[in-house]
């Protein structure tokens, strides 16, 4: 059985790690380079670094900071935020990222997914998606962009399928409704995506306890779970999370 991945997310704003609830009221919680090193040493499987304001502000990736983080971690490292061209993808990978997450920029220019996959390979291209419950959408979920601030006409499942067909290698699926609440992942959304896509689905938004992770990795059929608040708060270490998951018969890399 494939091992499930535990991924820590660093939301970065103005060069500092930040954390909010449902994309609001973000607080400064530390230096991303130091935090990345700590989680790497604790045994996290992958790291994701999002510049949460870059697309909204029309800024490009912070290559110097990406390079500093990459120098501290020797695991897959994914970067998102402000990546709007093949040149941005190239410079982000050259700065030390193994993968890039395309979210708002992919909605504005879907061909960026196809171009990125053809030049760098699908394994480098991650679809980042911020989805919110909306009964008017066929799947029940609507895509939002620019850090959850701007509503689109896209249905979440239709957009994920299109991105998969264009060459995205996996999808990080963030529930705006659950984001930062620590009340559990949006299981119906994750399960629907996992059942309808061929590519790995990474659940994001709402992880507060190890049981939440176990639920989304089993019932939700996610290939990986993204966590932030759980570890940023100091409530859990990566080792403790993996130990508990293993005891619950969830296969993880120890």
Coordinates of C-alpha atoms in Angstrom, one line a residue:
X1 CA 0.0 0.0 0.0
X2 CA 1.2 3.5 -0.9
X3 CA 2.4 5.5 2.1
X4 CA 0.4 8.6 2.9
X5 CA 2.3 11.9 3.0
X6 CA 2.3 14.5 5.7
X7 CA 3.0 18.0 4.2
X8 CA 3.6 21.2 6.2
X9 CA 2.4 24.4 4.7
X10 CA 4.1 27.7 5.3
X11 CA 1.9 30.7 4.2
X12 CA 4.3 33.5 3.7
X13 CA 3.5 37.3 3.6
X14 CA 6.1 40.0 3.3
X15 CA 8.8 37.4 3.9
X16 CA 7.3 36.0 7.2
X17 CA 5.2 32.9 7.9
X18 CA 1.7 33.9 8.7
X19 CA -1.5 32.1 9.7
X20 CA -5.2 33.1 9.4
X21 CA -8.6 31.6 9.6
X22 CA -10.7 31.3 6.4
X23 CA -8.0 33.5 4.7
X24 CA -8.7 36.4 7.2
X25 CA -6.8 38.0 10.1
X26 CA -3.4 36.7 9.4
X27 CA -0.8 36.9 12.2
X28 CA 3.0 36.8 11.9
X29 CA 4.2 33.4 13.4
X30 CA 7.9 33.3 12.5
X31 CA 10.7 33.0 10.1
X32 CA 10.0 30.6 7.2
X33 CA 13.6 29.4 6.9
X34 CA 13.9 28.4 10.6
X35 CA 10.5 26.8 10.5
X36 CA 11.2 24.8 7.4
X37 CA 14.5 23.5 8.9
X38 CA 12.6 22.5 12.1
X39 CA 9.9 20.5 10.3
X40 CA 12.5 18.9 8.0
X41 CA 14.4 17.7 11.1
X42 CA 11.1 16.4 12.6
X43 CA 10.6 14.2 9.6
X44 CA 8.0 15.9 7.5
X45 CA 7.6 14.3 4.0
X46 CA 7.2 17.5 2.0
X47 CA 7.0 21.3 2.4
X48 CA 4.8 23.7 0.7
X49 CA 5.6 27.4 0.6
X50 CA 2.8 29.8 -0.5
X51 CA 3.4 33.6 -1.0
X52 CA -0.2 34.4 -0.2
X53 CA -0.2 38.0 -1.4
X54 CA 1.9 37.7 -4.6
X55 CA -0.9 37.1 -7.1
X56 CA -3.2 39.7 -5.5
X57 CA -0.4 42.3 -5.6
X58 CA 0.9 41.2 -9.1
X59 CA 4.3 40.3 -7.6
X60 CA 6.7 37.5 -8.7
X61 CA 8.1 34.7 -6.5
X62 CA 10.7 35.8 -3.8
X63 CA 13.6 33.8 -5.2
X64 CA 16.1 34.7 -2.5
X65 CA 13.8 33.4 0.3
X66 CA 12.9 30.3 -1.7
X67 CA 16.6 29.6 -2.1
X68 CA 17.3 30.0 1.6
X69 CA 14.4 27.6 2.5
X70 CA 15.6 25.1 -0.1
X71 CA 19.1 25.1 1.4
X72 CA 17.7 23.9 4.7
X73 CA 15.5 21.0 3.5
X74 CA 16.3 17.8 1.5
X75 CA 12.7 16.7 0.8
X76 CA 10.3 17.7 -2.0
X77 CA 9.6 21.4 -1.7
X78 CA 6.7 23.1 -3.6
X79 CA 6.4 26.8 -4.1
X80 CA 3.3 28.8 -5.0
X81 CA 2.3 32.4 -5.4
X82 CA 2.8 34.8 -8.2
X83 CA 4.1 32.2 -10.7
X84 CA 2.6 33.4 -14.0
X85 CA 5.0 32.4 -16.7
X86 CA 7.3 29.6 -17.9
X87 CA 10.2 31.9 -16.8
X88 CA 8.7 32.2 -13.3
X89 CA 8.5 28.4 -13.2
X90 CA 12.1 28.0 -14.4
X91 CA 13.5 30.6 -11.9
X92 CA 11.5 29.0 -9.0
X93 CA 12.9 25.5 -9.8
X94 CA 16.4 26.9 -10.2
X95 CA 16.1 28.6 -6.8
X96 CA 15.6 25.1 -5.3
X97 CA 11.9 24.1 -5.6
X98 CA 11.1 20.6 -6.9
X99 CA 7.5 21.6 -7.7
X100 CA 5.5 24.8 -8.4
X101 CA 1.9 25.3 -7.4
X102 CA -0.2 27.1 -10.0
X103 CA -3.5 28.6 -8.6
X104 CA -4.8 32.0 -9.5
X105 CA -2.4 32.3 -12.5
X106 CA -3.6 29.0 -13.9
X107 CA -7.2 30.1 -13.7
X108 CA -6.2 33.3 -15.6
X109 CA -4.1 31.3 -18.2
X110 CA -4.8 27.6 -18.2
X111 CA -2.3 27.0 -20.9
X112 CA 0.4 27.7 -18.3
X113 CA -0.3 24.2 -16.9
X114 CA 0.2 22.6 -20.3
X115 CA 3.4 24.6 -21.0
X116 CA 4.8 23.9 -17.6
X117 CA 4.1 20.2 -17.8
X118 CA 5.6 19.9 -21.3
X119 CA 8.8 21.8 -20.4
X120 CA 9.4 20.5 -16.8
X121 CA 7.2 17.4 -16.6
X122 CA 3.9 16.8 -14.9
X123 CA 5.6 15.9 -11.6
X124 CA 6.7 19.5 -11.3
X125 CA 3.3 21.1 -11.8
X126 CA 0.8 21.1 -9.0
X127 CA -2.7 22.6 -9.3
X128 CA -3.4 24.7 -6.2
X129 CA -7.2 25.2 -5.7
X130 CA -9.2 27.2 -3.2
X131 CA -12.7 25.9 -3.2
X132 CA -15.8 27.0 -1.3
X133 CA -19.2 25.4 -0.8
X134 CA -21.7 26.7 -3.4
X135 CA -25.0 24.9 -4.2
X136 CA -25.2 26.7 -7.5
X137 CA -22.2 24.8 -8.8
X138 CA -22.7 21.2 -10.3
X139 CA -20.2 19.7 -7.8
X140 CA -21.4 21.9 -4.9
X141 CA -18.1 23.8 -4.8
X142 CA -16.8 26.9 -6.5
X143 CA -13.2 28.0 -7.2
X144 CA -11.9 31.2 -5.7
X145 CA -8.6 33.0 -6.6
X146 CA -6.3 35.7 -5.3
X147 CA -6.0 34.2 -1.8
X148 CA -9.7 33.3 -1.6
X149 CA -10.8 36.9 -2.3
X150 CA -12.1 36.6 -5.8
X151 CA -15.0 34.4 -6.9
X152 CA -14.7 32.7 -10.3
X153 CA -17.3 31.0 -12.6
X154 CA -15.4 27.7 -12.3
X155 CA -16.9 24.5 -10.8
X156 CA -14.2 22.9 -8.6
X157 CA -14.4 19.4 -10.0
X158 CA -14.6 20.5 -13.7
X159 CA -11.6 22.7 -13.2
X160 CA -9.6 19.9 -11.5
X161 CA -10.4 17.6 -14.4
X162 CA -9.4 20.2 -16.9
X163 CA -6.1 20.9 -15.1
X164 CA -5.4 17.1 -15.0
X165 CA -6.0 16.9 -18.8
X166 CA -3.6 19.8 -19.3
X167 CA -0.9 18.0 -17.4
X168 CA -1.0 18.9 -13.7
X169 CA 0.6 16.1 -11.7
X170 CA -1.3 16.5 -8.5
X171 CA -3.8 18.8 -6.9
X172 CA -3.7 20.6 -3.5
X173 CA -7.3 21.0 -2.6
X174 CA -7.9 23.7 0.0
X175 CA -11.3 24.1 1.5
X176 CA -11.9 27.8 2.3
X177 CA -14.8 26.8 4.6
X178 CA -12.5 24.7 6.8
X179 CA -9.2 26.7 6.4
X180 CA -7.5 27.4 9.8
X181 CA -10.6 26.3 11.8
X182 CA -8.9 23.1 13.2
X183 CA -12.4 21.5 12.9
X184 CA -11.5 18.8 10.4
X185 CA -11.1 18.6 6.6
X186 CA -13.9 18.9 4.1
X187 CA -14.2 15.1 3.6
X188 CA -17.0 15.2 0.9
X189 CA -14.9 17.6 -1.3
X190 CA -11.7 15.5 -0.9
X191 CA -13.5 12.2 -1.5
X192 CA -15.3 13.5 -4.6
X193 CA -12.0 14.7 -6.1
X194 CA -10.1 11.5 -5.3
X195 CA -12.9 9.4 -6.9
X196 CA -12.9 11.4 -10.1
X197 CA -9.3 12.2 -10.7
X198 CA -6.3 10.0 -11.7
X199 CA -3.7 12.3 -10.1
X200 CA -2.9 12.4 -6.3
X201 CA -5.2 14.6 -4.2
X202 CA -3.7 16.5 -1.3
X203 CA -6.3 17.6 1.3
X204 CA -5.8 21.1 2.8
X205 CA -7.7 23.2 5.3
X206 CA -9.1 22.3 8.7
X207 CA -6.6 19.8 10.2
X208 CA -6.7 20.2 14.0
X209 CA -6.2 16.6 15.4
X210 CA -4.5 13.4 14.3
X211 CA -8.0 11.9 14.0
X212 CA -8.8 14.6 11.4
X213 CA -5.8 13.5 9.3
X214 CA -6.7 9.8 9.7
X215 CA -10.3 10.5 8.5
X216 CA -9.3 12.5 5.4
X217 CA -6.5 10.0 4.5
X218 CA -8.9 7.0 4.8
X219 CA -12.6 8.1 4.3
X220 CA -11.6 11.1 2.2
X221 CA -9.2 8.9 0.1
X222 CA -6.6 11.7 0.1
X223 CA -3.1 10.8 -0.9
X224 CA -1.6 13.3 1.5
X225 CA -2.7 15.8 4.1
X226 CA -1.5 19.4 4.4
X227 CA -1.1 20.7 7.9
X228 CA -0.2 24.1 9.3
X229 CA -1.8 25.3 12.6
X230 CA -1.4 21.9 14.3
X231 CA 2.3 22.1 14.2
X232 CA 2.8 25.9 14.1
X233 CA 1.0 26.2 17.4
X234 CA 3.5 23.7 19.0
X235 CA 0.6 21.4 19.9
X236 CA 2.0 18.5 17.8
X237 CA 5.3 17.5 16.3
X238 CA 5.6 15.6 13.0
X239 CA 6.9 12.5 14.9
X240 CA 3.9 12.5 17.2
X241 CA 1.5 12.8 14.3
X242 CA 3.1 10.0 12.4
X243 CA 3.2 7.7 15.4
X244 CA -0.5 8.2 16.1
X245 CA -1.4 7.7 12.5
X246 CA 0.6 4.5 12.4
X247 CA -1.2 3.2 15.5
X248 CA -4.5 3.9 13.7
X249 CA -3.2 1.7 10.8
X250 CA -2.7 4.7 8.4
X251 CA 0.5 3.8 6.4
X252 CA 3.0 6.7 6.8
X253 CA 6.8 7.0 6.4
X254 CA 8.3 6.7 9.8

